[in-house]
PDB file of C-alpha atoms in Angstrom:
ATOM      1  CA  MET A 159      27.590  -0.822 -27.877  1.00  0.00           C
ATOM      2  CA  ASN A 160      26.252   2.563 -28.945  1.00  0.00           C
ATOM      3  CA  ALA A 161      28.008   5.849 -28.264  1.00  0.00           C
ATOM      4  CA  PRO A 162      26.408   7.690 -25.319  1.00  0.00           C
ATOM      5  CA  GLN A 163      23.807  10.304 -26.169  1.00  0.00           C
ATOM      6  CA  VAL A 164      24.420  11.993 -22.803  1.00  0.00           C
ATOM      7  CA  GLU A 165      27.905  11.873 -21.306  1.00  0.00           C
ATOM      8  CA  LEU A 166      29.444  13.548 -18.262  1.00  0.00           C
ATOM      9  CA  GLU A 167      33.205  13.374 -17.854  1.00  0.00           C
ATOM     10  CA  GLY A 168      34.732  14.315 -14.499  1.00  0.00           C
ATOM     11  CA  VAL A 169      32.042  16.892 -13.752  1.00  0.00           C
ATOM     12  CA  GLY A 170      32.294  19.041 -10.646  1.00  0.00           C
ATOM     13  CA  VAL A 171      29.841  21.691  -9.424  1.00  0.00           C
ATOM     14  CA  ALA A 172      30.127  24.025  -6.433  1.00  0.00           C
ATOM     15  CA  TYR A 173      27.406  26.431  -5.310  1.00  0.00           C
ATOM     16  CA  PRO A 174      28.484  29.792  -3.865  1.00  0.00           C
ATOM     17  CA  GLY A 175      28.464  29.760  -0.073  1.00  0.00           C
ATOM     18  CA  ALA A 176      28.021  25.990   0.172  1.00  0.00           C
ATOM     19  CA  GLU A 177      30.491  23.722   1.900  1.00  0.00           C
ATOM     20  CA  GLY A 178      32.029  21.178  -0.419  1.00  0.00           C
ATOM     21  CA  LYS A 179      30.888  20.378  -3.931  1.00  0.00           C
ATOM     22  CA  ALA A 180      27.383  19.552  -5.103  1.00  0.00           C
ATOM     23  CA  LEU A 181      28.975  17.200  -7.647  1.00  0.00           C
ATOM     24  CA  ALA A 182      32.555  15.951  -7.641  1.00  0.00           C
ATOM     25  CA  GLY A 183      34.255  13.879 -10.335  1.00  0.00           C
ATOM     26  CA  VAL A 184      30.987  12.588 -11.795  1.00  0.00           C
ATOM     27  CA  SER A 185      31.367  10.528 -14.953  1.00  0.00           C
ATOM     28  CA  LEU A 186      28.522   8.635 -16.596  1.00  0.00           C
ATOM     29  CA  GLY A 187      27.021   7.974 -19.996  1.00  0.00           C
ATOM     30  CA  VAL A 188      23.494   7.205 -21.186  1.00  0.00           C
ATOM     31  CA  GLU A 189      23.121   5.434 -24.508  1.00  0.00           C
ATOM     32  CA  PRO A 190      20.181   5.678 -26.938  1.00  0.00           C
ATOM     33  CA  GLY A 191      17.442   3.289 -25.820  1.00  0.00           C
ATOM     34  CA  GLU A 192      18.688   3.185 -22.239  1.00  0.00           C
ATOM     35  CA  ILE A 193      16.914   4.245 -19.035  1.00  0.00           C
ATOM     36  CA  ALA A 194      19.436   5.248 -16.404  1.00  0.00           C
ATOM     37  CA  ALA A 195      17.921   5.763 -12.956  1.00  0.00           C
ATOM     38  CA  VAL A 196      19.763   8.072 -10.570  1.00  0.00           C
ATOM     39  CA  LEU A 197      19.154   7.269  -6.906  1.00  0.00           C
ATOM     40  CA  GLY A 198      20.415   8.784  -3.693  1.00  0.00           C
ATOM     41  CA  ALA A 199      19.425  10.431  -0.444  1.00  0.00           C
ATOM     42  CA  ASN A 200      18.167  14.003  -0.272  1.00  0.00           C
ATOM     43  CA  GLY A 201      20.997  16.377  -1.124  1.00  0.00           C
ATOM     44  CA  ALA A 202      23.022  13.724  -2.952  1.00  0.00           C
ATOM     45  CA  GLY A 203      23.168  15.886  -6.093  1.00  0.00           C
ATOM     46  CA  LYS A 204      20.506  14.253  -8.269  1.00  0.00           C
ATOM     47  CA  SER A 205      18.743  17.429  -9.438  1.00  0.00           C
ATOM     48  CA  THR A 206      22.060  19.210  -9.947  1.00  0.00           C
ATOM     49  CA  LEU A 207      23.239  16.343 -12.141  1.00  0.00           C
ATOM     50  CA  LEU A 208      20.178  16.714 -14.381  1.00  0.00           C
ATOM     51  CA  ARG A 209      20.602  20.485 -14.689  1.00  0.00           C
ATOM     52  CA  VAL A 210      24.218  19.993 -15.725  1.00  0.00           C
ATOM     53  CA  ALA A 211      23.271  17.277 -18.224  1.00  0.00           C
ATOM     54  CA  ALA A 212      20.611  19.577 -19.709  1.00  0.00           C
ATOM     55  CA  GLY A 213      23.138  22.357 -20.239  1.00  0.00           C
ATOM     56  CA  LEU A 214      21.368  24.661 -17.778  1.00  0.00           C
ATOM     57  CA  LEU A 215      24.201  24.706 -15.258  1.00  0.00           C
ATOM     58  CA  ALA A 216      27.811  25.017 -16.349  1.00  0.00           C
ATOM     59  CA  PRO A 217      30.156  22.764 -14.365  1.00  0.00           C
ATOM     60  CA  ALA A 218      33.186  24.228 -12.674  1.00  0.00           C
ATOM     61  CA  GLU A 219      35.202  21.319 -14.026  1.00  0.00           C
ATOM     62  CA  GLY A 220      34.707  18.496 -16.469  1.00  0.00           C
ATOM     63  CA  THR A 221      32.782  18.196 -19.723  1.00  0.00           C
ATOM     64  CA  VAL A 222      29.185  17.510 -20.750  1.00  0.00           C
ATOM     65  CA  LEU A 223      28.589  15.959 -24.163  1.00  0.00           C
ATOM     66  CA  ILE A 224      25.255  15.646 -25.962  1.00  0.00           C
ATOM     67  CA  GLY A 225      25.373  13.435 -29.025  1.00  0.00           C
ATOM     68  CA  GLY A 226      29.166  13.537 -28.779  1.00  0.00           C
ATOM     69  CA  GLU A 227      29.324  17.360 -28.868  1.00  0.00           C
ATOM     70  CA  ASP A 228      30.306  19.648 -26.035  1.00  0.00           C
ATOM     71  CA  VAL A 229      27.212  21.531 -24.824  1.00  0.00           C
ATOM     72  CA  ARG A 230      29.297  24.705 -24.692  1.00  0.00           C
ATOM     73  CA  ARG A 231      29.551  24.574 -28.474  1.00  0.00           C
ATOM     74  CA  LEU A 232      25.851  23.935 -29.079  1.00  0.00           C
ATOM     75  CA  GLY A 233      23.539  26.886 -29.517  1.00  0.00           C
ATOM     76  CA  ALA A 234      20.471  27.162 -27.303  1.00  0.00           C
ATOM     77  CA  ALA A 235      18.109  26.203 -30.137  1.00  0.00           C
ATOM     78  CA  GLU A 236      20.119  23.124 -31.119  1.00  0.00           C
ATOM     79  CA  LEU A 237      20.422  22.028 -27.505  1.00  0.00           C
ATOM     80  CA  ALA A 238      16.652  22.420 -27.059  1.00  0.00           C
ATOM     81  CA  ARG A 239      16.058  20.203 -30.093  1.00  0.00           C
ATOM     82  CA  ARG A 240      18.223  17.478 -28.606  1.00  0.00           C
ATOM     83  CA  VAL A 241      17.395  17.584 -24.875  1.00  0.00           C
ATOM     84  CA  ALA A 242      14.130  17.881 -22.931  1.00  0.00           C
ATOM     85  CA  LEU A 243      14.109  18.355 -19.155  1.00  0.00           C
ATOM     86  CA  VAL A 244      11.132  17.961 -16.819  1.00  0.00           C
ATOM     87  CA  ALA A 245      12.136  19.510 -13.503  1.00  0.00           C
ATOM     88  CA  GLN A 246      10.876  18.262 -10.166  1.00  0.00           C
ATOM     89  CA  SER A 247       8.987  21.521  -9.748  1.00  0.00           C
ATOM     90  CA  GLU A 248       8.679  24.402 -12.165  1.00  0.00           C
ATOM     91  CA  PRO A 249       6.521  27.525 -12.458  1.00  0.00           C
ATOM     92  CA  VAL A 250       3.063  26.956 -13.912  1.00  0.00           C
ATOM     93  CA  PRO A 251       2.653  28.968 -17.135  1.00  0.00           C
ATOM     94  CA  ALA A 252      -0.502  30.760 -15.979  1.00  0.00           C
ATOM     95  CA  GLY A 253      -2.872  32.044 -18.630  1.00  0.00           C
ATOM     96  CA  PHE A 254      -2.261  29.166 -21.040  1.00  0.00           C
ATOM     97  CA  ARG A 255      -4.447  26.196 -21.824  1.00  0.00           C
ATOM     98  CA  VAL A 256      -3.129  22.649 -21.634  1.00  0.00           C
ATOM     99  CA  ARG A 257      -2.765  22.177 -25.373  1.00  0.00           C
ATOM    100  CA  GLU A 258      -0.891  25.463 -25.658  1.00  0.00           C
ATOM    101  CA  VAL A 259       1.574  24.353 -22.983  1.00  0.00           C
ATOM    102  CA  VAL A 260       2.172  20.995 -24.674  1.00  0.00           C
ATOM    103  CA  ALA A 261       2.628  22.832 -27.989  1.00  0.00           C
ATOM    104  CA  MET A 262       5.489  24.813 -26.409  1.00  0.00           C
ATOM    105  CA  GLY A 263       7.539  21.653 -26.756  1.00  0.00           C
ATOM    106  CA  ARG A 264       7.547  22.149 -30.518  1.00  0.00           C
ATOM    107  CA  ALA A 265       9.057  25.657 -30.366  1.00  0.00           C
ATOM    108  CA  PRO A 266      12.685  24.512 -30.889  1.00  0.00           C
ATOM    109  CA  HIS A 267      11.640  22.901 -34.196  1.00  0.00           C
ATOM    110  CA  GLN A 268       9.701  25.889 -35.502  1.00  0.00           C
ATOM    111  CA  GLY A 269      10.766  29.106 -37.156  1.00  0.00           C
ATOM    112  CA  GLY A 270      10.600  32.557 -35.662  1.00  0.00           C
ATOM    113  CA  TRP A 271       6.866  32.812 -36.399  1.00  0.00           C
ATOM    114  CA  LEU A 272       6.150  29.545 -34.496  1.00  0.00           C
ATOM    115  CA  ARG A 273       3.784  28.373 -37.201  1.00  0.00           C
ATOM    116  CA  GLU A 274       2.340  24.959 -36.406  1.00  0.00           C
ATOM    117  CA  THR A 275       2.842  22.331 -39.093  1.00  0.00           C
ATOM    118  CA  GLU A 276       1.165  18.981 -39.561  1.00  0.00           C
ATOM    119  CA  LYS A 277       4.215  17.331 -38.019  1.00  0.00           C
ATOM    120  CA  ASP A 278       3.861  19.617 -34.991  1.00  0.00           C
ATOM    121  CA  ARG A 279       0.174  18.781 -34.604  1.00  0.00           C
ATOM    122  CA  GLU A 280       0.914  15.054 -34.830  1.00  0.00           C
ATOM    123  CA  ALA A 281       3.603  15.304 -32.134  1.00  0.00           C
ATOM    124  CA  ILE A 282       1.351  17.375 -29.853  1.00  0.00           C
ATOM    125  CA  GLU A 283      -1.694  15.125 -30.129  1.00  0.00           C
ATOM    126  CA  GLU A 284       0.374  11.980 -29.681  1.00  0.00           C
ATOM    127  CA  ALA A 285       2.102  13.337 -26.579  1.00  0.00           C
ATOM    128  CA  MET A 286      -1.200  14.404 -25.028  1.00  0.00           C
ATOM    129  CA  ALA A 287      -2.708  10.975 -25.659  1.00  0.00           C
ATOM    130  CA  ARG A 288       0.312   9.160 -24.210  1.00  0.00           C
ATOM    131  CA  CYS A 289       0.145  11.246 -21.016  1.00  0.00           C
ATOM    132  CA  ASP A 290      -3.662  11.047 -20.743  1.00  0.00           C
ATOM    133  CA  VAL A 291      -4.214  14.816 -20.902  1.00  0.00           C
ATOM    134  CA  GLY A 292      -6.280  14.979 -24.093  1.00  0.00           C
ATOM    135  CA  ALA A 293      -9.490  15.533 -22.137  1.00  0.00           C
ATOM    136  CA  LEU A 294      -7.812  18.497 -20.395  1.00  0.00           C
ATOM    137  CA  ALA A 295      -6.796  20.246 -23.626  1.00  0.00           C
ATOM    138  CA  ALA A 296      -9.015  23.321 -23.119  1.00  0.00           C
ATOM    139  CA  ARG A 297      -8.385  23.670 -19.368  1.00  0.00           C
ATOM    140  CA  ALA A 298      -6.297  26.525 -17.999  1.00  0.00           C
ATOM    141  CA  VAL A 299      -3.143  24.846 -16.740  1.00  0.00           C
ATOM    142  CA  GLU A 300      -3.191  26.718 -13.402  1.00  0.00           C
ATOM    143  CA  THR A 301      -6.554  25.088 -12.560  1.00  0.00           C
ATOM    144  CA  LEU A 302      -5.100  21.575 -12.686  1.00  0.00           C
ATOM    145  CA  SER A 303      -3.991  19.437  -9.769  1.00  0.00           C
ATOM    146  CA  GLY A 304      -0.298  18.886  -9.133  1.00  0.00           C
ATOM    147  CA  GLY A 305      -0.438  15.439 -10.725  1.00  0.00           C
ATOM    148  CA  GLU A 306      -2.225  16.744 -13.811  1.00  0.00           C
ATOM    149  CA  GLN A 307       0.326  19.535 -14.176  1.00  0.00           C
ATOM    150  CA  LYS A 308       3.144  16.982 -14.003  1.00  0.00           C
ATOM    151  CA  ARG A 309       1.532  14.945 -16.796  1.00  0.00           C
ATOM    152  CA  VAL A 310       1.236  18.096 -18.910  1.00  0.00           C
ATOM    153  CA  ALA A 311       4.928  18.863 -18.331  1.00  0.00           C
ATOM    154  CA  VAL A 312       5.900  15.344 -19.431  1.00  0.00           C
ATOM    155  CA  ALA A 313       3.639  15.661 -22.494  1.00  0.00           C
ATOM    156  CA  ARG A 314       5.378  18.909 -23.440  1.00  0.00           C
ATOM    157  CA  ALA A 315       8.754  17.154 -23.220  1.00  0.00           C
ATOM    158  CA  LEU A 316       7.531  14.236 -25.342  1.00  0.00           C
ATOM    159  CA  ALA A 317       6.111  16.627 -27.950  1.00  0.00           C
ATOM    160  CA  GLN A 318       9.611  18.054 -28.243  1.00  0.00           C
ATOM    161  CA  ARG A 319      10.750  14.627 -29.544  1.00  0.00           C
ATOM    162  CA  PRO A 320      14.244  14.978 -28.073  1.00  0.00           C
ATOM    163  CA  ARG A 321      17.132  12.545 -28.375  1.00  0.00           C
ATOM    164  CA  ALA A 322      17.706  12.776 -24.621  1.00  0.00           C
ATOM    165  CA  LEU A 323      14.913  12.951 -22.040  1.00  0.00           C
ATOM    166  CA  LEU A 324      15.790  14.062 -18.501  1.00  0.00           C
ATOM    167  CA  LEU A 325      13.173  13.634 -15.785  1.00  0.00           C
ATOM    168  CA  ASP A 326      13.520  14.743 -12.161  1.00  0.00           C
ATOM    169  CA  GLU A 327      11.261  12.660  -9.904  1.00  0.00           C
ATOM    170  CA  PRO A 328       8.587  12.262 -12.609  1.00  0.00           C
ATOM    171  CA  GLY A 329       6.383  10.096 -10.375  1.00  0.00           C
ATOM    172  CA  ALA A 330       5.938  12.871  -7.799  1.00  0.00           C
ATOM    173  CA  PHE A 331       2.286  13.931  -7.348  1.00  0.00           C
ATOM    174  CA  LEU A 332       1.012  11.154  -9.612  1.00  0.00           C
ATOM    175  CA  ASP A 333      -1.550   8.609  -8.470  1.00  0.00           C
ATOM    176  CA  VAL A 334      -0.758   4.907  -8.771  1.00  0.00           C
ATOM    177  CA  ARG A 335      -2.370   4.422 -12.179  1.00  0.00           C
ATOM    178  CA  HIS A 336      -0.728   7.408 -13.827  1.00  0.00           C
ATOM    179  CA  ARG A 337       2.655   6.624 -12.256  1.00  0.00           C
ATOM    180  CA  LEU A 338       2.552   3.115 -13.731  1.00  0.00           C
ATOM    181  CA  GLU A 339       1.437   4.488 -17.094  1.00  0.00           C
ATOM    182  CA  LEU A 340       4.213   7.079 -17.036  1.00  0.00           C
ATOM    183  CA  TYR A 341       6.891   4.435 -16.631  1.00  0.00           C
ATOM    184  CA  ASP A 342       5.323   2.376 -19.416  1.00  0.00           C
ATOM    185  CA  VAL A 343       5.565   5.469 -21.644  1.00  0.00           C
ATOM    186  CA  LEU A 344       9.158   5.976 -20.540  1.00  0.00           C
ATOM    187  CA  THR A 345      10.055   2.380 -21.419  1.00  0.00           C
ATOM    188  CA  GLU A 346       8.388   2.711 -24.826  1.00  0.00           C
ATOM    189  CA  THR A 347      10.138   6.032 -25.482  1.00  0.00           C
ATOM    190  CA  ALA A 348      13.530   4.504 -24.750  1.00  0.00           C
ATOM    191  CA  GLN A 349      13.153   1.108 -26.389  1.00  0.00           C
ATOM    192  CA  ASP A 350      11.011   1.916 -29.435  1.00  0.00           C
ATOM    193  CA  ARG A 351      12.336   5.399 -30.212  1.00  0.00           C
ATOM    194  CA  GLY A 352      15.943   5.090 -29.143  1.00  0.00           C
ATOM    195  CA  VAL A 353      15.784   7.995 -26.713  1.00  0.00           C
ATOM    196  CA  ALA A 354      18.367   8.182 -23.935  1.00  0.00           C
ATOM    197  CA  CYS A 355      16.497   8.646 -20.634  1.00  0.00           C
ATOM    198  CA  LEU A 356      18.130   9.895 -17.447  1.00  0.00           C
ATOM    199  CA  VAL A 357      15.680   9.816 -14.544  1.00  0.00           C
ATOM    200  CA  THR A 358      16.028  10.633 -10.861  1.00  0.00           C
ATOM    201  CA  MET A 359      13.875   8.498  -8.570  1.00  0.00           C
ATOM    202  CA  HIS A 360      13.143   7.898  -4.901  1.00  0.00           C
ATOM    203  CA  HIS A 361      11.263   4.601  -5.233  1.00  0.00           C
ATOM    204  CA  LEU A 362      13.653   1.670  -5.420  1.00  0.00           C
ATOM    205  CA  GLU A 363      10.974  -0.704  -6.699  1.00  0.00           C
ATOM    206  CA  GLU A 364      10.231   1.532  -9.669  1.00  0.00           C
ATOM    207  CA  ALA A 365      13.904   1.904 -10.501  1.00  0.00           C
ATOM    208  CA  ALA A 366      14.350  -1.874 -10.376  1.00  0.00           C
ATOM    209  CA  ARG A 367      11.359  -2.330 -12.694  1.00  0.00           C
ATOM    210  CA  VAL A 368      12.141   0.189 -15.420  1.00  0.00           C
ATOM    211  CA  ALA A 369      15.862   0.978 -15.365  1.00  0.00           C
ATOM    212  CA  SER A 370      18.395  -0.699 -17.586  1.00  0.00           C
ATOM    213  CA  ARG A 371      21.131   0.875 -15.482  1.00  0.00           C
ATOM    214  CA  VAL A 372      21.303   2.431 -12.028  1.00  0.00           C
ATOM    215  CA  VAL A 373      23.553   5.193 -10.695  1.00  0.00           C
ATOM    216  CA  LEU A 374      23.855   5.636  -6.913  1.00  0.00           C
ATOM    217  CA  LEU A 375      24.941   9.074  -5.710  1.00  0.00           C
ATOM    218  CA  ARG A 376      26.206  10.003  -2.273  1.00  0.00           C
ATOM    219  CA  GLY A 377      27.523  13.423  -1.366  1.00  0.00           C
ATOM    220  CA  GLY A 378      27.787  14.471  -5.004  1.00  0.00           C
ATOM    221  CA  ARG A 379      29.899  11.470  -6.009  1.00  0.00           C
ATOM    222  CA  VAL A 380      29.024   8.311  -7.913  1.00  0.00           C
ATOM    223  CA  LEU A 381      28.977   5.550  -5.333  1.00  0.00           C
ATOM    224  CA  ALA A 382      28.099   2.792  -7.793  1.00  0.00           C
ATOM    225  CA  ALA A 383      26.872   2.449 -11.373  1.00  0.00           C
ATOM    226  CA  GLY A 384      25.806  -0.636 -13.254  1.00  0.00           C
ATOM    227  CA  SER A 385      22.925  -3.026 -13.729  1.00  0.00           C
ATOM    228  CA  VAL A 386      20.090  -3.417 -11.228  1.00  0.00           C
ATOM    229  CA  ASP A 387      21.622  -6.712 -10.058  1.00  0.00           C
ATOM    230  CA  GLU A 388      24.990  -5.075  -9.465  1.00  0.00           C
ATOM    231  CA  VAL A 389      23.880  -1.872  -7.754  1.00  0.00           C
ATOM    232  CA  LEU A 390      20.614  -2.438  -5.885  1.00  0.00           C
ATOM    233  CA  VAL A 391      22.145  -4.697  -3.247  1.00  0.00           C
ATOM    234  CA  PRO A 392      22.028  -4.213   0.539  1.00  0.00           C
ATOM    235  CA  ALA A 393      25.651  -3.158   1.032  1.00  0.00           C
ATOM    236  CA  ARG A 394      25.451  -0.440  -1.631  1.00  0.00           C
ATOM    237  CA  LEU A 395      22.026   0.766  -0.524  1.00  0.00           C
ATOM    238  CA  ARG A 396      23.149   0.960   3.090  1.00  0.00           C
ATOM    239  CA  GLU A 397      26.089   3.130   2.079  1.00  0.00           C
ATOM    240  CA  ALA A 398      23.942   5.415  -0.087  1.00  0.00           C
ATOM    241  CA  PHE A 399      20.927   5.846   2.196  1.00  0.00           C
ATOM    242  CA  GLN A 400      22.399   5.237   5.662  1.00  0.00           C
ATOM    243  CA  ALA A 401      19.787   2.585   6.340  1.00  0.00           C
ATOM    244  CA  ASP A 402      19.595  -1.186   6.386  1.00  0.00           C
ATOM    245  CA  ILE A 403      17.506  -2.148   3.371  1.00  0.00           C
ATOM    246  CA  ASP A 404      16.463  -5.715   2.724  1.00  0.00           C
ATOM    247  CA  VAL A 405      16.131  -6.719  -0.922  1.00  0.00           C
ATOM    248  CA  GLY A 406      13.716  -9.499  -1.759  1.00  0.00           C
ATOM    249  CA  VAL A 407      12.414 -11.152  -4.900  1.00  0.00           C
ATOM    250  CA  HIS A 408       8.772 -12.073  -5.274  1.00  0.00           C
ATOM    251  CA  ALA A 409       9.177 -15.622  -6.617  1.00  0.00           C
ATOM    252  CA  PRO A 410       6.036 -15.842  -8.848  1.00  0.00           C
ATOM    253  CA  THR A 411       6.796 -12.596 -10.715  1.00  0.00           C
ATOM    254  CA  GLY A 412      10.519 -12.055 -10.220  1.00  0.00           C
ATOM    255  CA  THR A 413       9.762  -8.532  -9.001  1.00  0.00           C
ATOM    256  CA  ARG A 414      12.159  -7.007  -6.498  1.00  0.00           C
ATOM    257  CA  TYR A 415      10.930  -5.388  -3.331  1.00  0.00           C
ATOM    258  CA  PHE A 416      12.801  -3.371  -0.739  1.00  0.00           C
ATOM    259  CA  VAL A 417      12.208  -3.022   2.999  1.00  0.00           C
ATOM    260  CA  ALA A 418      14.043  -0.467   5.112  1.00  0.00           C
ATOM    261  CA  THR A 419      14.568  -1.990   8.540  1.00  0.00           C
ATOM    262  CA  ARG A 420      16.859   0.372  10.465  1.00  0.00           C
ATOM    263  CA  ALA A 421      18.406   3.812  10.055  1.00  0.00           C
ATOM    264  CA  THR A 422      22.185   3.699  10.480  1.00  0.00           C
ATOM    265  CA  GLY A 423      23.119   7.376  10.134  1.00  0.00           C
ATOM    266  CA  ARG A 424      22.933   8.020  13.877  1.00  0.00           C
ATOM    267  CA  GLN A 425      24.487   5.336  16.018  1.00  0.00           C
ATOM    268  CA  SER A 426      24.022   4.656  19.686  1.00  0.00           C
ATOM    269  CA  PRO A 427      26.941   3.139  21.644  1.00  0.00           C
ATOM    270  CA  ALA A 428      25.369  -0.275  21.237  1.00  0.00           C
ATOM    271  CA  ASP A 429      25.398   0.180  17.453  1.00  0.00           C
ATOM    272  CA  SER A 430      29.025   1.227  17.172  1.00  0.00           C
ATOM    273  CA  ARG A 431      30.060  -1.909  15.327  1.00  0.00           C
ATOM    274  CA  PRO A 432      29.217  -2.011  11.599  1.00  0.00           C
ATOM    275  CA  SER A 433      26.327  -4.310  10.867  1.00  0.00           C
ATOM    276  CA  GLU A 434      26.692  -7.285   8.552  1.00  0.00           C
ATOM    277  CA  PRO A 435      24.632  -7.382   5.332  1.00  0.00           C
ATOM    278  CA  ARG A 436      21.404  -9.255   5.815  1.00  0.00           C
ATOM    279  CA  ASN A 437      20.273 -12.360   3.995  1.00  0.00           C
ATOM    280  CA  THR A 438      17.983 -10.564   1.612  1.00  0.00           C
ATOM    281  CA  HIS A 439      16.497 -13.075  -0.795  1.00  0.00           C
ATOM    282  CA  ARG A 440      13.333 -14.025   0.958  1.00  0.00           C
ATOM    283  CA  ARG A 441       9.762 -14.439  -0.147  1.00  0.00           C
ATOM    284  CA  PRO A 442       7.161 -11.957   1.110  1.00  0.00           C
ATOM    285  CA  THR A 443       4.844 -13.299   3.762  1.00  0.00           C
ATOM    286  CA  ALA A 444       1.129 -13.525   3.193  1.00  0.00           C
ATOM    287  CA  GLY A 445      -1.129 -10.797   4.494  1.00  0.00           C
TER     288      GLY A 445
END
């Protein structure tokens, strides 16, 4: 077993004026070559967890380690060389062309003059090709669609060639083809390059397909963490999402699918008794 590249130990975060904690007692580790998917309902603390892991938000309690070193002891430049974060939404750098934005990912590796080396050019061109934005190189980034801008942001992070890649809802705004391609790139980045990937997701099917480990959050706490088989089960999903969710396996491919059947957060008198987990391993019907 490898030492974690990203590790949170007993992390707690509280926002001023908010009731309770955004994160409470969160401990997790992401090893090189691993894709850890963070799932949970809106407000569970997923984006906050990524900001803490990236060193952008100091926890009120606990420790964040990157490559075994406390982020508080790493300088900004060293942290930027090790960690890349793609936020769920971020300001568009207006006035720059696509290639210039992707090239910004190389800044932590360059000197004060930001002179582009052959290694920089190789990283930039490779990242643009992997995210299918090469044809957009000369376009002003503010003229792109939301999905195109997301692909440019991911390309910038890949050009950075970090040891830890943090992605907040990377599939948002992407069409089906580019979402599938993105997760193929993510798998390649983790497995072939030994990058530790921590990714927040909403789509259970995508998490089941790409993640080597799953973390379920509820109310800022880790509800469950482990393999897909251990975590993405009806009882755990019901607790995390306040909904009955059937889990099935498509027999010919072995692919999991998920069907939400009933919200359980608001109960009528007739629903006062807790429901039993459903028999979930069924084959999808035709049509």
